[in-house]
Every structure is written in C-alpha cells, then in structure tokens.
Amino acid sequence: MDAKTYLTKKSFCTLPWTGVYIQPDGDVRNCAITKTTIGNINEQPLEDILRGPDNQTIKQDMLNDVMHERCGQCHRLESHQKNHFDQVSNRVWYLKKLKTTDMTVFDEPTNFQLKMLDLRWKNTCNFACVYCDPSLSSRWAVELGQPQRIDSDALAGSLDYIYNNLHTVDHIYLAGGEPLLIRENLVLLTKMLDINPDIELRINTNLSVIHNDIYNLIKQFSNVHWTVSIDNIGDQFEYLRYGSNWPQFLNNLNQLTKDFNKINFNAVWCVLNSKSVFEFIDYFIGLGYHENTFIVNPLEYPTWLDINNLPEQQLDDIRKELELRIEHTDPHFCLNNSLRLMLNFISNSDFNKDLNETVANLAPIDLRRNLNSKHLFPELYTCSK
C-alpha cells in the first residue's frame, strides 16, 4: 500500500510497527493511550514482544481495516473534533512516521522497525500527586509502604535492544515518574546525542529539578519540546501535586523559558480544580504564555476525583464558563480545543455521582500528609453535604 492509502484508513496507526511504550512495571503497549498490553519485559525479551503474536494480531486487524476499542480514545477524539485538528489524536500525530519509514515495513504484521520510544523505565518521582499511585510514583510507594520491584536483568535486556536500534529512532518521549530523575535517561540521551542530536525529543516533567546532568544534557539537543505538568496555582497546586513548591516551580519555569522555546502546560481536570483550572489558565496567560500552550485533560480515574461527581447546578455554572471561554478563544489553538473537550466531558456523561466517596478518600491523604483539603477546597465540602 502507498502512503495515501494508509492515511485514509481510519483504523490504521503506525505505532504497532514502529513504536514502543514501556511502563515501570514492565508492561509493553503500542502507545500510552491504549489499555491493551502486548507483553511484559519481565517475562520475555522486548524484541520478542514487538514481533510477537499479540502485536501481530493488532497489526493484522489494522491491515484489514478493523477498528477496536483498544484504540477507542483516539477514535473518539477524532470523531469529536470532526474538522478540527488543533490537538490531534496519537494516531493522527504519529502518521507522520509514514514520511520517515520504509513503506514496506507496514505490509506485513511480522515486520517492525523501531522509530518511536515512549519510556517510563521506573516509577522514580519526588511527587505524590493526589490522582497518582505507587506504580508511577516512588514517593507514593514509600508513603503507602508498597515498594515496586523492578527486574534489573529484564530492564538491562530491554535497554540493550533499544541501544542497538537507536540509529533508526527519530522520536523519543520521556515521562515517568519524573524523567529528569531517572538515571537510565542519562545513558540513553548520551548515546542518542552522538547518533542524532536533531532527534525529536519530548519531555513530560513536573519541573521540580532542572539543575542536574540530565537537564544539562537535554540542552544540547536542538529539537526539544517540554510538557510541564501543572493543574492550578499556589497552595492548591502544592496539594494536588504533593511534594511541589510553588515559588520553586515559578523559578524553574522562568529558567526553562529562557533555555527552550517549545513549552506546553498539561493540566489534569478533576473535582479539586473544577473552577480553579481557569485561574491557572488566566494566571499564565497574564504572564505572556500563548493560548496554544494549554492542554487540559479531564480525569476519568480514579472515579472519586472525576469532575462529574459535582452537583448538576455546579456543573451548569462550569458549562456556562466553558461556553463563554470557547467563544473568546481562538479555535485554531490548543486552549480552545481543550475547552471544547472539557465541555463535552461534562455534557455527555452517564455518571454515578458520589462526593461522599471523594471526601472519604481525601481524609486519609490529609491525615498522612498533615494537610487540610477542607480548608483548601471549601466549595467541594459544601457540595458534599
């Protein structure tokens, strides 16, 4: 098939043939969006997983133009956007790999050529964000006494496979955990800098630590795009992203803005920042950040933090705010698209509300951390009565 044919197949995605996403627990998926696991590096070598039967089945389905729920999030996003592609789905975004890959790779389900890495080697992280868990945060693991065991031999084997194929890789996405604290990234980037300093490099960070060897190494790459995780400002920011420090964040962001010109804010929208997310947006727009900087993703899990737990009257107020902001933002930029996605999320939901469960889950967090969510989020507690 030629590139045009692949581009018109809505079931087709390049990632099963070219990409790998590795979680801290060793699970391997085609991308960070899908929930379908195709193997685990603790059980078999990474190369065998990528060329194995589970991944072959996914690729054969795509060649047969079969659409599955495992790719549902991308399909739903594309359906919602219709003619808008300001914030494209993973599937559409990675179709650009057709330009840099030998087209014969996509002809057979047994083929694979490593082009894209999405690596979350370990759960190493100095934050314990309220909606996170021990699998992605070592600080959460310590707090709950749930250490995450990593098979060092399996990790080393996967690293060897990746190192041996870096010459074909043209995109690396590093997240975590906190990628600026994961030492394996230092070795990976050192090797990559010698092979291709112009590689497309994306970093998803909490921006708590930037003055270290990994950050200094990243500064030597020419094509770096930063995604900074932040959901609101001040004390509420420090509560949601436990372990953070608001003044330090602002100082680090100021330094990042001096060092790099491609920066996005990635916010998670939940009951704890149902309205303050707008204060966060206005605050940074006031500092001069562009509308295309903001990406807001509604949180679906854990369900006790889902914004749809709020009473309908409060959701109605939020809908009005969203509609007003959609009207006054540019439809070509990420902010407008995020606002439309947020509006759709609270307008088309058959959800079993339970704010009492929300309050009940916050209580042990407050107790362990000596915090007071009732003081920080009084409106939430008023609604739960």
Coordinates of N, CA and C in Angstrom, one line a residue, residues 17 40 69 79 102 105 123 152 162 174 196 226 240 253 276 292 296 298 318-319 332 337 348 356 358 371 375:
W17 N 3.9 -0.9 14.3 CA 5.0 -1.3 13.5 C 6.3 -0.5 13.9
N40 N 5.2 -8.3 28.6 CA 5.9 -7.7 29.8 C 7.4 -8.1 29.7
E69 N -11.8 -1.3 20.3 CA -12.0 -0.4 21.5 C -10.6 -0.1 22.0
S79 N -13.5 11.7 16.2 CA -14.9 11.8 15.9 C -15.4 13.1 16.5
D102 N 10.4 3.2 5.7 CA 10.3 2.4 4.5 C 8.9 1.8 4.5
V105 N 7.6 -1.7 5.5 CA 7.5 -2.2 6.9 C 6.1 -2.5 7.2
N123 N 9.5 4.1 38.4 CA 8.5 5.0 39.0 C 9.1 6.1 39.8
S152 N 16.0 -6.1 37.3 CA 17.1 -5.3 36.7 C 17.6 -6.0 35.5
I162 N 17.2 -1.5 22.8 CA 16.9 -0.1 22.4 C 18.2 0.5 21.9
L174 N 9.9 11.0 26.9 CA 10.3 10.6 28.2 C 9.3 11.2 29.3
N196 N 22.2 11.2 16.9 CA 21.3 12.2 16.2 C 20.9 13.3 17.2
W226 N 8.9 20.6 25.6 CA 8.6 20.3 27.0 C 7.1 20.3 27.3
L240 N -2.5 19.3 45.1 CA -2.7 18.3 44.0 C -1.4 17.6 43.7
L253 N 10.4 27.4 36.0 CA 9.7 27.7 34.7 C 10.3 28.9 34.0
S276 N -10.8 26.3 39.6 CA -9.5 27.0 39.7 C -8.6 26.7 38.5
N292 N -1.9 28.6 22.7 CA -1.6 27.2 22.2 C -0.7 26.5 23.2
V296 N -5.6 20.7 28.5 CA -6.3 20.3 29.7 C -7.0 18.9 29.4
P298 N -9.5 16.0 31.0 CA -10.4 15.6 32.1 C -10.0 14.3 32.6
I318 N -20.2 25.7 35.5 CA -18.9 25.4 34.7 C -19.2 25.4 33.2
R319 N -20.3 24.8 32.8 CA -20.7 24.8 31.4 C -20.7 26.2 30.8
H332 N -8.2 27.9 16.6 CA -7.1 27.2 16.0 C -6.0 26.7 17.0
N337 N -9.5 24.1 22.0 CA -9.8 22.7 21.8 C -10.0 22.0 23.1
N348 N -21.9 14.9 28.3 CA -22.3 13.7 27.7 C -21.8 12.5 28.6
N356 N -19.5 12.0 48.5 CA -19.1 11.5 49.9 C -17.9 10.6 49.7
T358 N -15.6 11.0 47.5 CA -14.5 11.9 47.3 C -13.9 12.3 48.6
L371 N -2.3 17.6 56.0 CA -2.9 18.7 55.1 C -4.4 18.9 55.5
H375 N -10.0 23.0 54.1 CA -9.6 24.5 54.1 C -9.3 24.9 52.7

